[in-house]
PDB file of C-alpha atoms and ligand atoms in Angstrom:
ATOM      1  CA  LEU A   1      -1.681   6.933 -20.117  1.00 36.00           C
ATOM      2  CA  MET A   2      -3.072   6.212 -16.686  1.00 39.00           C
ATOM      3  CA  GLY A   3      -2.793   2.551 -15.871  1.00 45.00           C
ATOM      4  CA  TYR A   4      -0.594   1.843 -18.847  1.00 48.00           C
ATOM      5  CA  VAL A   5       2.345  -0.323 -17.989  1.00 52.00           C
ATOM      6  CA  GLY A   6       3.776  -1.645 -21.231  1.00 57.00           C
ATOM      7  CA  PHE A   7       4.587  -5.275 -20.519  1.00 57.00           C
ATOM      8  CA  ALA A   8       2.226  -6.402 -23.256  1.00 57.00           C
ATOM      9  CA  ASN A   9       4.732  -4.925 -25.705  1.00 55.00           C
ATOM     10  CA  LEU A  10       7.476  -7.365 -24.847  1.00 53.00           C
ATOM     11  CA  PRO A  11       9.008  -9.015 -27.922  1.00 51.00           C
ATOM     12  CA  ASN A  12       6.614 -11.667 -29.179  1.00 49.00           C
ATOM     13  CA  GLN A  13       8.583 -14.755 -28.361  1.00 48.00           C
ATOM     14  CA  VAL A  14       9.328 -13.643 -24.833  1.00 52.00           C
ATOM     15  CA  HIS A  15       5.767 -12.539 -24.497  1.00 51.00           C
ATOM     16  CA  ARG A  16       4.323 -15.932 -25.434  1.00 50.00           C
ATOM     17  CA  LYS A  17       6.735 -17.743 -23.140  1.00 52.00           C
ATOM     18  CA  SER A  18       5.822 -15.508 -20.232  1.00 52.00           C
ATOM     19  CA  VAL A  19       2.113 -15.772 -20.823  1.00 52.00           C
ATOM     20  CA  ARG A  20       2.349 -19.545 -20.790  1.00 50.00           C
ATOM     21  CA  LYS A  21       4.467 -19.642 -17.660  1.00 55.00           C
ATOM     22  CA  GLY A  22       2.439 -17.025 -15.865  1.00 56.00           C
ATOM     23  CA  PHE A  23       3.927 -13.689 -15.183  1.00 75.00           C
ATOM     24  CA  GLN A  24       5.306 -12.838 -11.779  1.00 89.00           C
ATOM     25  CA  PHE A  25       7.505  -9.847 -11.250  1.00 91.00           C
ATOM     26  CA  THR A  26       8.728  -8.439  -7.964  1.00 95.00           C
ATOM     27  CA  VAL A  27      10.425  -5.124  -7.367  1.00 95.00           C
ATOM     28  CA  MET A  28      11.874  -4.034  -4.038  1.00 96.00           C
ATOM     29  CA  VAL A  29      12.585  -0.467  -2.978  1.00 96.00           C
ATOM     30  CA  VAL A  30      15.413   0.230  -0.533  1.00 95.00           C
ATOM     31  CA  GLY A  31      16.965   3.399   0.837  1.00 94.00           C
ATOM     32  CA  GLU A  32      17.043   5.894   3.676  1.00 92.00           C
ATOM     33  CA  SER A  33      13.709   6.988   5.070  1.00 90.00           C
ATOM     34  CA  GLY A  34      12.036  10.016   3.556  1.00 92.00           C
ATOM     35  CA  LEU A  35      13.568   9.634   0.093  1.00 95.00           C
ATOM     36  CA  GLY A  36      10.234   9.008  -1.613  1.00 95.00           C
ATOM     37  CA  LYS A  37      10.221   5.205  -1.885  1.00 93.00           C
ATOM     38  CA  SER A  38       6.557   4.695  -1.058  1.00 89.00           C
ATOM     39  CA  THR A  39       5.599   7.612  -3.294  1.00 91.00           C
ATOM     40  CA  LEU A  40       7.549   6.194  -6.225  1.00 91.00           C
ATOM     41  CA  VAL A  41       5.953   2.807  -5.778  1.00 86.00           C
ATOM     42  CA  ASN A  42       2.568   4.464  -6.208  1.00 84.00           C
ATOM     43  CA  THR A  43       3.804   6.471  -9.146  1.00 85.00           C
ATOM     44  CA  LEU A  44       5.283   3.430 -10.855  1.00 81.00           C
ATOM     45  CA  PHE A  45       2.179   1.389 -10.881  1.00 69.00           C
ATOM     46  CA  ASP A  46      -0.210   4.220 -11.118  1.00 66.00           C
ATOM     47  CA  THR A  47      -3.148   2.622  -9.468  1.00 50.00           C
ATOM     48  CA  PRO A  48      -2.392   3.470  -5.850  1.00 48.00           C
ATOM     49  CA  LEU A  49      -1.219   0.246  -4.285  1.00 47.00           C
ATOM     50  CA  TYR A  50      -1.735   1.794  -0.902  1.00 49.00           C
ATOM     51  CA  PRO A  51      -5.356   2.819  -0.805  1.00 48.00           C
ATOM     52  CA  PRO A  52      -5.626   4.977   2.308  1.00 46.00           C
ATOM     53  CA  LYS A  53      -7.514   2.977   4.895  1.00 45.00           C
ATOM     54  CA  GLU A  54      -9.392   6.063   5.969  1.00 49.00           C
ATOM     55  CA  PRO A  55      -9.618   9.270   3.994  1.00 49.00           C
ATOM     56  CA  LEU A  56      -6.539  11.346   4.709  1.00 48.00           C
ATOM     57  CA  ALA A  57      -6.915  14.889   5.935  1.00 52.00           C
ATOM     58  CA  PRO A  58      -5.813  17.354   3.244  1.00 50.00           C
ATOM     59  CA  ASN A  59      -2.366  17.878   4.707  1.00 51.00           C
ATOM     60  CA  ALA A  60      -1.933  14.480   6.287  1.00 50.00           C
ATOM     61  CA  GLU A  61       1.558  13.082   6.199  1.00 54.00           C
ATOM     62  CA  ARG A  62       2.136   9.884   4.303  1.00 56.00           C
ATOM     63  CA  PRO A  63       2.468   7.253   7.024  1.00 62.00           C
ATOM     64  CA  GLN A  64       5.998   6.109   7.515  1.00 69.00           C
ATOM     65  CA  THR A  65       6.680   2.577   6.409  1.00 68.00           C
ATOM     66  CA  VAL A  66       7.528   0.646   9.561  1.00 70.00           C
ATOM     67  CA  ALA A  67       7.785  -2.943   8.382  1.00 84.00           C
ATOM     68  CA  ILE A  68       8.683  -4.714   5.161  1.00 90.00           C
ATOM     69  CA  GLU A  69       5.434  -4.729   3.235  1.00 87.00           C
ATOM     70  CA  SER A  70       4.683  -6.673   0.144  1.00 86.00           C
ATOM     71  CA  ILE A  71       1.840  -5.478  -2.028  1.00 82.00           C
ATOM     72  CA  SER A  72       0.608  -7.299  -5.108  1.00 82.00           C
ATOM     73  CA  ALA A  73      -1.619  -6.216  -7.929  1.00 80.00           C
ATOM     74  CA  ASP A  74      -2.877  -8.198 -10.884  1.00 80.00           C
ATOM     75  CA  ILE A  75      -2.557  -6.048 -13.919  1.00 75.00           C
ATOM     76  CA  GLU A  76      -3.959  -6.938 -17.293  1.00 71.00           C
ATOM     77  CA  GLU A  77      -2.974  -5.355 -20.536  1.00 65.00           C
ATOM     78  CA  ASN A  78      -3.956  -6.518 -24.007  1.00 65.00           C
ATOM     79  CA  GLY A  79      -5.020  -9.846 -22.541  1.00 68.00           C
ATOM     80  CA  VAL A  80      -1.686 -10.425 -20.828  1.00 69.00           C
ATOM     81  CA  ARG A  81      -1.810 -10.865 -17.089  1.00 74.00           C
ATOM     82  CA  LEU A  82       0.941  -9.837 -14.770  1.00 79.00           C
ATOM     83  CA  ARG A  83       1.124 -10.308 -11.063  1.00 86.00           C
ATOM     84  CA  LEU A  84       3.173  -7.403  -9.933  1.00 85.00           C
ATOM     85  CA  THR A  85       4.513  -7.292  -6.405  1.00 89.00           C
ATOM     86  CA  VAL A  86       6.257  -4.390  -4.803  1.00 88.00           C
ATOM     87  CA  VAL A  87       8.203  -4.880  -1.627  1.00 92.00           C
ATOM     88  CA  ASP A  88       8.390  -1.613   0.255  1.00 90.00           C
ATOM     89  CA  THR A  89      10.966  -1.476   3.024  1.00 90.00           C
ATOM     90  CA  PRO A  90      11.128   0.829   6.020  1.00 84.00           C
ATOM     91  CA  GLY A  91      13.673   3.541   5.649  1.00 77.00           C
ATOM     92  CA  PHE A  92      16.874   3.386   7.608  1.00 77.00           C
ATOM     93  CA  GLY A  93      19.333   6.031   8.680  1.00 73.00           C
ATOM     94  CA  ASP A  94      17.131   7.313  11.480  1.00 67.00           C
ATOM     95  CA  PHE A  95      19.196   5.738  14.205  1.00 66.00           C
ATOM     96  CA  VAL A  96      22.492   6.648  15.781  1.00 65.00           C
ATOM     97  CA  ASN A  97      23.680   3.181  14.961  1.00 74.00           C
ATOM     98  CA  ASN A  98      22.642   1.935  11.525  1.00 72.00           C
ATOM     99  CA  ASP A  99      25.190  -0.871  11.402  1.00 75.00           C
ATOM    100  CA  ASP A 100      22.829  -3.770  10.901  1.00 84.00           C
ATOM    101  CA  SER A 101      19.989  -2.037   9.132  1.00 86.00           C
ATOM    102  CA  TRP A 102      20.701  -4.020   5.942  1.00 90.00           C
ATOM    103  CA  LYS A 103      20.095  -7.326   7.739  1.00 91.00           C
ATOM    104  CA  PRO A 104      16.289  -7.583   7.630  1.00 92.00           C
ATOM    105  CA  ILE A 105      16.354  -6.659   3.960  1.00 94.00           C
ATOM    106  CA  VAL A 106      18.927  -9.282   3.023  1.00 95.00           C
ATOM    107  CA  GLU A 107      17.021 -11.827   5.126  1.00 95.00           C
ATOM    108  CA  ASN A 108      13.824 -10.996   3.274  1.00 95.00           C
ATOM    109  CA  ILE A 109      15.519 -11.551  -0.090  1.00 97.00           C
ATOM    110  CA  GLU A 110      17.027 -14.831   1.082  1.00 96.00           C
ATOM    111  CA  SER A 111      13.801 -16.148   2.550  1.00 96.00           C
ATOM    112  CA  ARG A 112      12.248 -15.668  -0.902  1.00 97.00           C
ATOM    113  CA  PHE A 113      15.070 -17.773  -2.386  1.00 97.00           C
ATOM    114  CA  ASP A 114      14.420 -20.333   0.357  1.00 96.00           C
ATOM    115  CA  SER A 115      10.765 -20.529  -0.484  1.00 95.00           C
ATOM    116  CA  TYR A 116      11.580 -21.034  -4.167  1.00 95.00           C
ATOM    117  CA  LEU A 117      14.096 -23.778  -3.384  1.00 94.00           C
ATOM    118  CA  GLU A 118      11.607 -25.508  -1.168  1.00 93.00           C
ATOM    119  CA  GLN A 119       9.043 -25.501  -3.975  1.00 93.00           C
ATOM    120  CA  GLU A 120      11.594 -26.812  -6.474  1.00 91.00           C
ATOM    121  CA  ASN A 121      12.259 -29.741  -4.185  1.00 89.00           C
ATOM    122  CA  ARG A 122       8.636 -30.766  -4.041  1.00 88.00           C
ATOM    123  CA  VAL A 123       7.363 -33.704  -6.021  1.00 80.00           C
ATOM    124  CA  ASN A 124       4.812 -31.525  -7.748  1.00 79.00           C
ATOM    125  CA  ARG A 125       6.705 -28.641  -9.265  1.00 75.00           C
ATOM    126  CA  LEU A 126       4.049 -27.504 -11.662  1.00 76.00           C
ATOM    127  CA  LYS A 127       2.767 -24.632  -9.632  1.00 80.00           C
ATOM    128  CA  ILE A 128       5.847 -22.820  -8.447  1.00 86.00           C
ATOM    129  CA  VAL A 129       5.126 -19.347  -7.168  1.00 89.00           C
ATOM    130  CA  ASP A 130       8.059 -17.106  -7.905  1.00 92.00           C
ATOM    131  CA  ASN A 131       8.299 -14.510  -5.161  1.00 94.00           C
ATOM    132  CA  ARG A 132      11.963 -13.797  -5.697  1.00 97.00           C
ATOM    133  CA  VAL A 133      12.984 -10.165  -5.952  1.00 98.00           C
ATOM    134  CA  HIS A 134      13.758  -9.434  -9.606  1.00 97.00           C
ATOM    135  CA  ALA A 135      14.870  -5.848  -9.234  1.00 97.00           C
ATOM    136  CA  CYS A 136      15.945  -3.692  -6.324  1.00 97.00           C
ATOM    137  CA  LEU A 137      15.676   0.054  -6.680  1.00 97.00           C
ATOM    138  CA  TYR A 138      18.278   1.612  -4.411  1.00 97.00           C
ATOM    139  CA  PHE A 139      17.425   5.207  -3.510  1.00 97.00           C
ATOM    140  CA  ILE A 140      20.301   7.660  -3.172  1.00 97.00           C
ATOM    141  CA  GLN A 141      19.819  10.957  -1.358  1.00 97.00           C
ATOM    142  CA  PRO A 142      20.205  13.892  -3.760  1.00 97.00           C
ATOM    143  CA  THR A 143      23.151  15.432  -1.931  1.00 95.00           C
ATOM    144  CA  GLY A 144      25.124  16.140  -5.097  1.00 92.00           C
ATOM    145  CA  HIS A 145      28.218  14.880  -3.305  1.00 93.00           C
ATOM    146  CA  ALA A 146      29.177  11.225  -3.159  1.00 92.00           C
ATOM    147  CA  LEU A 147      27.723   7.956  -1.968  1.00 95.00           C
ATOM    148  CA  LYS A 148      27.584   7.675   1.804  1.00 94.00           C
ATOM    149  CA  PRO A 149      29.376   4.878   3.646  1.00 93.00           C
ATOM    150  CA  LEU A 150      25.947   3.483   4.536  1.00 92.00           C
ATOM    151  CA  ASP A 151      24.959   3.326   0.839  1.00 95.00           C
ATOM    152  CA  ILE A 152      28.160   1.509   0.005  1.00 96.00           C
ATOM    153  CA  GLU A 153      27.617  -0.952   2.839  1.00 94.00           C
ATOM    154  CA  PHE A 154      24.053  -1.632   1.715  1.00 95.00           C
ATOM    155  CA  MET A 155      24.896  -2.071  -1.926  1.00 96.00           C
ATOM    156  CA  ARG A 156      27.752  -4.416  -1.116  1.00 96.00           C
ATOM    157  CA  ARG A 157      25.427  -6.553   0.972  1.00 96.00           C
ATOM    158  CA  LEU A 158      22.789  -6.594  -1.731  1.00 97.00           C
ATOM    159  CA  HIS A 159      24.602  -6.801  -5.050  1.00 97.00           C
ATOM    160  CA  THR A 160      25.212 -10.546  -5.015  1.00 97.00           C
ATOM    161  CA  LYS A 161      21.563 -11.240  -4.206  1.00 97.00           C
ATOM    162  CA  VAL A 162      19.549  -8.888  -6.416  1.00 98.00           C
ATOM    163  CA  ASN A 163      19.656  -6.887  -9.602  1.00 98.00           C
ATOM    164  CA  LEU A 164      20.621  -3.508  -8.143  1.00 98.00           C
ATOM    165  CA  ILE A 165      19.306  -0.458  -9.915  1.00 97.00           C
ATOM    166  CA  PRO A 166      20.575   2.794  -8.382  1.00 98.00           C
ATOM    167  CA  ILE A 167      18.265   5.773  -8.369  1.00 97.00           C
ATOM    168  CA  ILE A 168      18.762   9.423  -7.493  1.00 98.00           C
ATOM    169  CA  ALA A 169      15.765  10.253  -5.311  1.00 97.00           C
ATOM    170  CA  LYS A 170      13.861  13.570  -5.455  1.00 97.00           C
ATOM    171  CA  ALA A 171      15.756  14.708  -8.514  1.00 97.00           C
ATOM    172  CA  ASP A 172      13.646  17.877  -8.598  1.00 95.00           C
ATOM    173  CA  THR A 173      15.921  19.217  -5.851  1.00 95.00           C
ATOM    174  CA  LEU A 174      18.968  19.253  -8.167  1.00 96.00           C
ATOM    175  CA  THR A 175      19.658  21.295 -11.301  1.00 94.00           C
ATOM    176  CA  ASP A 176      20.341  19.542 -14.630  1.00 94.00           C
ATOM    177  CA  ASP A 177      24.078  20.128 -14.270  1.00 96.00           C
ATOM    178  CA  GLU A 178      24.076  18.863 -10.716  1.00 97.00           C
ATOM    179  CA  VAL A 179      22.237  15.717 -11.804  1.00 97.00           C
ATOM    180  CA  ALA A 180      24.785  15.052 -14.563  1.00 97.00           C
ATOM    181  CA  GLU A 181      27.727  15.543 -12.202  1.00 97.00           C
ATOM    182  CA  PHE A 182      26.142  13.497  -9.439  1.00 98.00           C
ATOM    183  CA  LYS A 183      25.452  10.621 -11.831  1.00 97.00           C
ATOM    184  CA  ALA A 184      29.089  10.538 -12.924  1.00 97.00           C
ATOM    185  CA  ARG A 185      30.230  10.638  -9.315  1.00 97.00           C
ATOM    186  CA  ILE A 186      27.899   7.820  -8.268  1.00 98.00           C
ATOM    187  CA  LEU A 187      29.026   5.598 -11.137  1.00 97.00           C
ATOM    188  CA  ALA A 188      32.668   6.285 -10.247  1.00 97.00           C
ATOM    189  CA  ASP A 189      32.003   5.398  -6.588  1.00 97.00           C
ATOM    190  CA  ILE A 190      30.168   2.240  -7.597  1.00 97.00           C
ATOM    191  CA  ALA A 191      33.038   1.158  -9.845  1.00 97.00           C
ATOM    192  CA  TYR A 192      35.642   2.017  -7.200  1.00 97.00           C
ATOM    193  CA  HIS A 193      33.892  -0.130  -4.603  1.00 97.00           C
ATOM    194  CA  ASN A 194      33.401  -3.015  -7.039  1.00 97.00           C
ATOM    195  CA  ILE A 195      29.656  -2.875  -6.665  1.00 98.00           C
ATOM    196  CA  HIS A 196      27.832  -4.758  -9.359  1.00 97.00           C
ATOM    197  CA  ILE A 197      24.748  -2.985 -10.626  1.00 97.00           C
ATOM    198  CA  PHE A 198      22.385  -4.370 -13.225  1.00 94.00           C
ATOM    199  CA  GLN A 199      24.012  -4.150 -16.627  1.00 86.00           C
ATOM    200  CA  ALA A 200      21.581  -3.596 -19.424  1.00 76.00           C
ATOM    201  CA  PRO A 201      22.615  -6.231 -21.976  1.00 77.00           C
ATOM    202  CA  THR A 202      23.394  -4.967 -25.448  1.00 71.00           C
ATOM    203  CA  TYR A 203      21.713  -6.695 -28.323  1.00 68.00           C
ATOM    204  CA  GLU A 204      23.444  -7.579 -31.546  1.00 72.00           C
ATOM    205  CA  ASN A 205      20.850  -9.146 -33.752  1.00 73.00           C
ATOM    206  CA  GLU A 206      18.159  -6.588 -33.126  1.00 77.00           C
ATOM    207  CA  ASP A 207      16.815  -3.790 -35.234  1.00 83.00           C
ATOM    208  CA  GLU A 208      18.297  -0.325 -34.890  1.00 85.00           C
ATOM    209  CA  GLU A 209      15.331   0.957 -32.950  1.00 84.00           C
ATOM    210  CA  THR A 210      15.666  -1.707 -30.244  1.00 81.00           C
ATOM    211  CA  ILE A 211      19.398  -1.093 -29.939  1.00 84.00           C
ATOM    212  CA  ALA A 212      18.862   2.658 -29.694  1.00 86.00           C
ATOM    213  CA  GLU A 213      16.234   2.168 -26.989  1.00 84.00           C
ATOM    214  CA  ALA A 214      18.539  -0.105 -24.980  1.00 84.00           C
ATOM    215  CA  GLU A 215      21.443   2.332 -25.231  1.00 86.00           C
ATOM    216  CA  GLU A 216      19.262   5.245 -24.256  1.00 89.00           C
ATOM    217  CA  ILE A 217      18.112   3.435 -21.129  1.00 90.00           C
ATOM    218  CA  ALA A 218      21.627   2.347 -20.168  1.00 88.00           C
ATOM    219  CA  SER A 219      22.832   5.940 -20.516  1.00 92.00           C
ATOM    220  CA  LYS A 220      20.333   7.120 -17.881  1.00 94.00           C
ATOM    221  CA  ILE A 221      21.555   4.896 -15.035  1.00 95.00           C
ATOM    222  CA  PRO A 222      21.444   5.938 -12.196  1.00 97.00           C
ATOM    223  CA  PHE A 223      17.951   7.149 -13.012  1.00 97.00           C
ATOM    224  CA  ALA A 224      17.131  10.584 -11.621  1.00 98.00           C
ATOM    225  CA  VAL A 225      13.506  10.296 -10.602  1.00 97.00           C
ATOM    226  CA  VAL A 226      10.687  12.411  -9.293  1.00 96.00           C
ATOM    227  CA  GLY A 227       7.723  10.748  -7.676  1.00 93.00           C
ATOM    228  CA  SER A 228       4.216  12.039  -7.204  1.00 92.00           C
ATOM    229  CA  ASP A 229       0.833  10.471  -6.988  1.00 83.00           C
ATOM    230  CA  LYS A 230      -0.912  13.787  -7.438  1.00 88.00           C
ATOM    231  CA  VAL A 231      -2.335  15.257 -10.579  1.00 90.00           C
ATOM    232  CA  VAL A 232      -1.571  18.957 -10.947  1.00 92.00           C
ATOM    233  CA  TRP A 233      -2.261  21.647 -13.539  1.00 92.00           C
ATOM    234  CA  ALA A 234       0.594  22.459 -15.914  1.00 91.00           C
ATOM    235  CA  PRO A 235       0.889  26.137 -16.962  1.00 89.00           C
ATOM    236  CA  ASP A 236      -0.529  25.276 -20.398  1.00 90.00           C
ATOM    237  CA  GLY A 237      -3.681  23.841 -18.860  1.00 91.00           C
ATOM    238  CA  ARG A 238      -2.821  20.147 -19.124  1.00 91.00           C
ATOM    239  CA  GLN A 239      -3.411  17.893 -16.129  1.00 91.00           C
ATOM    240  CA  VAL A 240      -0.216  16.041 -15.333  1.00 91.00           C
ATOM    241  CA  ARG A 241       1.238  13.846 -12.643  1.00 92.00           C
ATOM    242  CA  GLY A 242       3.805  16.010 -10.967  1.00 93.00           C
ATOM    243  CA  ARG A 243       4.886  18.391  -8.287  1.00 95.00           C
ATOM    244  CA  SER A 244       3.827  21.986  -8.283  1.00 93.00           C
ATOM    245  CA  TYR A 245       6.187  24.766  -7.183  1.00 92.00           C
ATOM    246  CA  PRO A 246       5.837  28.543  -7.081  1.00 91.00           C
ATOM    247  CA  TRP A 247       8.032  28.711 -10.206  1.00 89.00           C
ATOM    248  CA  GLY A 248       6.485  25.872 -12.171  1.00 91.00           C
ATOM    249  CA  VAL A 249       5.525  22.241 -12.403  1.00 94.00           C
ATOM    250  CA  ILE A 250       7.826  19.206 -12.534  1.00 94.00           C
ATOM    251  CA  GLU A 251       6.158  16.508 -14.599  1.00 94.00           C
ATOM    252  CA  VAL A 252       6.788  12.894 -13.656  1.00 94.00           C
ATOM    253  CA  ASP A 253       5.999  11.626 -17.159  1.00 93.00           C
ATOM    254  CA  ASN A 254       8.015  14.225 -19.038  1.00 94.00           C
ATOM    255  CA  GLU A 255      11.399  12.897 -20.144  1.00 94.00           C
ATOM    256  CA  GLU A 256      12.785  16.420 -20.231  1.00 94.00           C
ATOM    257  CA  HIS A 257      12.058  16.727 -16.519  1.00 95.00           C
ATOM    258  CA  CYS A 258      13.273  13.410 -15.094  1.00 95.00           C
ATOM    259  CA  ASP A 259      14.104   9.772 -15.888  1.00 96.00           C
ATOM    260  CA  PHE A 260      10.930   8.237 -14.491  1.00 94.00           C
ATOM    261  CA  VAL A 261       9.610   7.142 -17.890  1.00 92.00           C
ATOM    262  CA  LYS A 262      12.912   5.471 -18.734  1.00 93.00           C
ATOM    263  CA  LEU A 263      12.984   3.669 -15.405  1.00 93.00           C
ATOM    264  CA  ARG A 264       9.508   2.268 -15.899  1.00 89.00           C
ATOM    265  CA  GLN A 265      10.309   1.336 -19.474  1.00 87.00           C
ATOM    266  CA  MET A 266      13.358  -0.571 -18.289  1.00 89.00           C
ATOM    267  CA  LEU A 267      11.486  -2.446 -15.571  1.00 88.00           C
ATOM    268  CA  VAL A 268       8.307  -3.475 -17.275  1.00 80.00           C
ATOM    269  CA  ARG A 269       9.142  -3.392 -20.938  1.00 79.00           C
ATOM    270  CA  THR A 270      12.698  -3.510 -22.162  1.00 83.00           C
ATOM    271  CA  TYR A 271      14.411  -5.551 -19.476  1.00 88.00           C
ATOM    272  CA  MET A 272      11.758  -7.386 -17.506  1.00 88.00           C
ATOM    273  CA  GLU A 273      12.692 -10.729 -19.001  1.00 88.00           C
ATOM    274  CA  GLU A 274      16.431 -10.093 -18.549  1.00 91.00           C
ATOM    275  CA  LEU A 275      15.892  -9.140 -14.914  1.00 94.00           C
ATOM    276  CA  ARG A 276      13.965 -12.347 -14.365  1.00 93.00           C
ATOM    277  CA  GLU A 277      16.520 -14.453 -16.182  1.00 93.00           C
ATOM    278  CA  TYR A 278      19.529 -13.007 -14.371  1.00 95.00           C
ATOM    279  CA  THR A 279      17.776 -13.504 -11.042  1.00 97.00           C
ATOM    280  CA  ASN A 280      17.087 -17.143 -11.826  1.00 96.00           C
ATOM    281  CA  ASP A 281      20.218 -18.153 -13.716  1.00 96.00           C
ATOM    282  CA  VAL A 282      22.877 -16.267 -11.785  1.00 96.00           C
ATOM    283  CA  LEU A 283      21.754 -14.770  -8.462  1.00 98.00           C
ATOM    284  CA  TYR A 284      19.496 -17.597  -7.329  1.00 98.00           C
ATOM    285  CA  GLU A 285      21.789 -20.280  -8.734  1.00 97.00           C
ATOM    286  CA  ASN A 286      24.818 -18.883  -6.874  1.00 97.00           C
ATOM    287  CA  TRP A 287      22.852 -18.639  -3.663  1.00 97.00           C
ATOM    288  CA  ARG A 288      21.521 -22.187  -4.068  1.00 95.00           C
ATOM    289  CA  THR A 289      24.956 -23.652  -4.728  1.00 95.00           C
ATOM    290  CA  GLU A 290      26.413 -21.914  -1.686  1.00 94.00           C
ATOM    291  CA  LYS A 291      23.535 -23.022   0.468  1.00 92.00           C
ATOM    292  CA  LEU A 292      23.790 -26.652  -0.586  1.00 89.00           C
ATOM    293  CA  LEU A 293      27.569 -26.632  -0.105  1.00 92.00           C
ATOM    294  CA  SER A 294      27.221 -25.179   3.364  1.00 91.00           C
ATOM    295  CA  MET A 295      24.741 -27.935   4.207  1.00 86.00           C
ATOM    296  CA  GLY A 296      27.226 -30.482   2.978  1.00 82.00           C
ATOM    297  CA  VAL A 297      24.918 -31.810   0.266  1.00 70.00           C
TER     298      VAL A 297
HETATM  299  P1  GDP B 301       9.897   6.942   2.039  1.00 55.16           P
HETATM  300  O1  GDP B 301      10.173   7.083   3.498  1.00 55.16           O
HETATM  301  O2  GDP B 301      11.189   6.730   1.287  1.00 55.16           O
HETATM  302  O3  GDP B 301       8.879   5.890   1.710  1.00 55.16           O
HETATM  303  O4  GDP B 301       9.347   8.367   1.530  1.00 55.16           O
HETATM  304  P2  GDP B 301       7.823   8.806   1.222  1.00 55.16           P
HETATM  305  O5  GDP B 301       7.362   8.251  -0.074  1.00 55.16           O
HETATM  306  O6  GDP B 301       7.014   8.513   2.420  1.00 55.16           O
HETATM  307  O7  GDP B 301       8.017  10.381   0.999  1.00 55.16           O
HETATM  308  C1  GDP B 301       8.569  11.247   1.976  1.00 55.16           C
HETATM  309  C2  GDP B 301       8.256  12.708   1.619  1.00 55.16           C
HETATM  310  O8  GDP B 301       8.932  13.098   0.423  1.00 55.16           O
HETATM  311  C3  GDP B 301       6.773  12.970   1.337  1.00 55.16           C
HETATM  312  O9  GDP B 301       6.450  14.228   1.886  1.00 55.16           O
HETATM  313  C4  GDP B 301       6.680  13.000  -0.179  1.00 55.16           C
HETATM  314  O10 GDP B 301       5.630  13.810  -0.648  1.00 55.16           O
HETATM  315  C5  GDP B 301       8.017  13.606  -0.553  1.00 55.16           C
HETATM  316  N1  GDP B 301       8.476  13.171  -1.885  1.00 55.16           N
HETATM  317  C6  GDP B 301       8.293  11.947  -2.447  1.00 55.16           C
HETATM  318  N2  GDP B 301       8.854  11.900  -3.682  1.00 55.16           N
HETATM  319  C7  GDP B 301       9.395  13.124  -3.899  1.00 55.16           C
HETATM  320  C8  GDP B 301      10.116  13.706  -5.010  1.00 55.16           C
HETATM  321  O11 GDP B 301      10.379  13.078  -6.038  1.00 55.16           O
HETATM  322  N3  GDP B 301      10.520  15.009  -4.868  1.00 55.16           N
HETATM  323  C9  GDP B 301      10.272  15.733  -3.742  1.00 55.16           C
HETATM  324  N4  GDP B 301      10.697  16.984  -3.718  1.00 55.16           N
HETATM  325  N5  GDP B 301       9.612  15.219  -2.688  1.00 55.16           N
HETATM  326  C10 GDP B 301       9.168  13.932  -2.766  1.00 55.16           C
HETATM  327 MG1   MG B 302       7.942   4.492   2.938  1.00 55.16          MG
END
């Protein structure tokens, strides 16, 4: 299980196309500070992308992310190579005035579009490096209430520029019923505010298994996740990635415990190609058109 990502299982045709073109996939994490973004990034890609520069003391705090950091890893699976980049962003919400905290994040996304456009305009376009953000995981505090005004502001700034995937952070702090209710409430808020989140496309000409998998994933949004980069002992003696509490262990990779597995499956298996396509064909294209119009081209 460790190190297994799953992108080598993409449908064959897609797979061959991607291998030929070279595989670049970028995920960004956004949300208030302390919601477990950096931890989830580690959990997602298993191999710690943040090797501690010096050995941490046993109870050392995870350093707070202070700047937008982009970390890449080349992952190989069944002979398929993927350059995976994660853009970790500093948390916001720590200040009395958070009005413009979305700005550096939107600017980062746009500068990646800029860099792509600049490469497209070169004479030699054979070696385009695609650093555009293909998916943005938006972390929601597990309050059990509603979206905060700051969340709504952020999502509205982001939704025309990235595939937004909402996530309930630290889902181990809510009961199953609370998670279900909170999910419904979040989706209602998102609809009310006309926020566009990534829509998992439904397939028609696919086998039943593929359709069932797609529907299952769609039904989990917003994913309720638990992050941990620690291996702990489960009561039955298994070693699992999870969080250990006086009353038991929450397993990251157990679908009965949280939606982490489904989230990863969506990102790197089921919908990677769709996320890339939508970014290129719709989000980037709209941005490009607007940019050229504003320049009077
Ligand atoms: P960030 O500021 O969003 O990057 O948050 P960090 O990843 O630095 O985590 C902040 C704190 O929350 C750390 O003490 C983590 O151990 C803890 N944490 C991370 N993920 C979870 C989770 O899923 N559940 C719980 N209960 N705590 C978590
Ligand atoms: Mg962080």
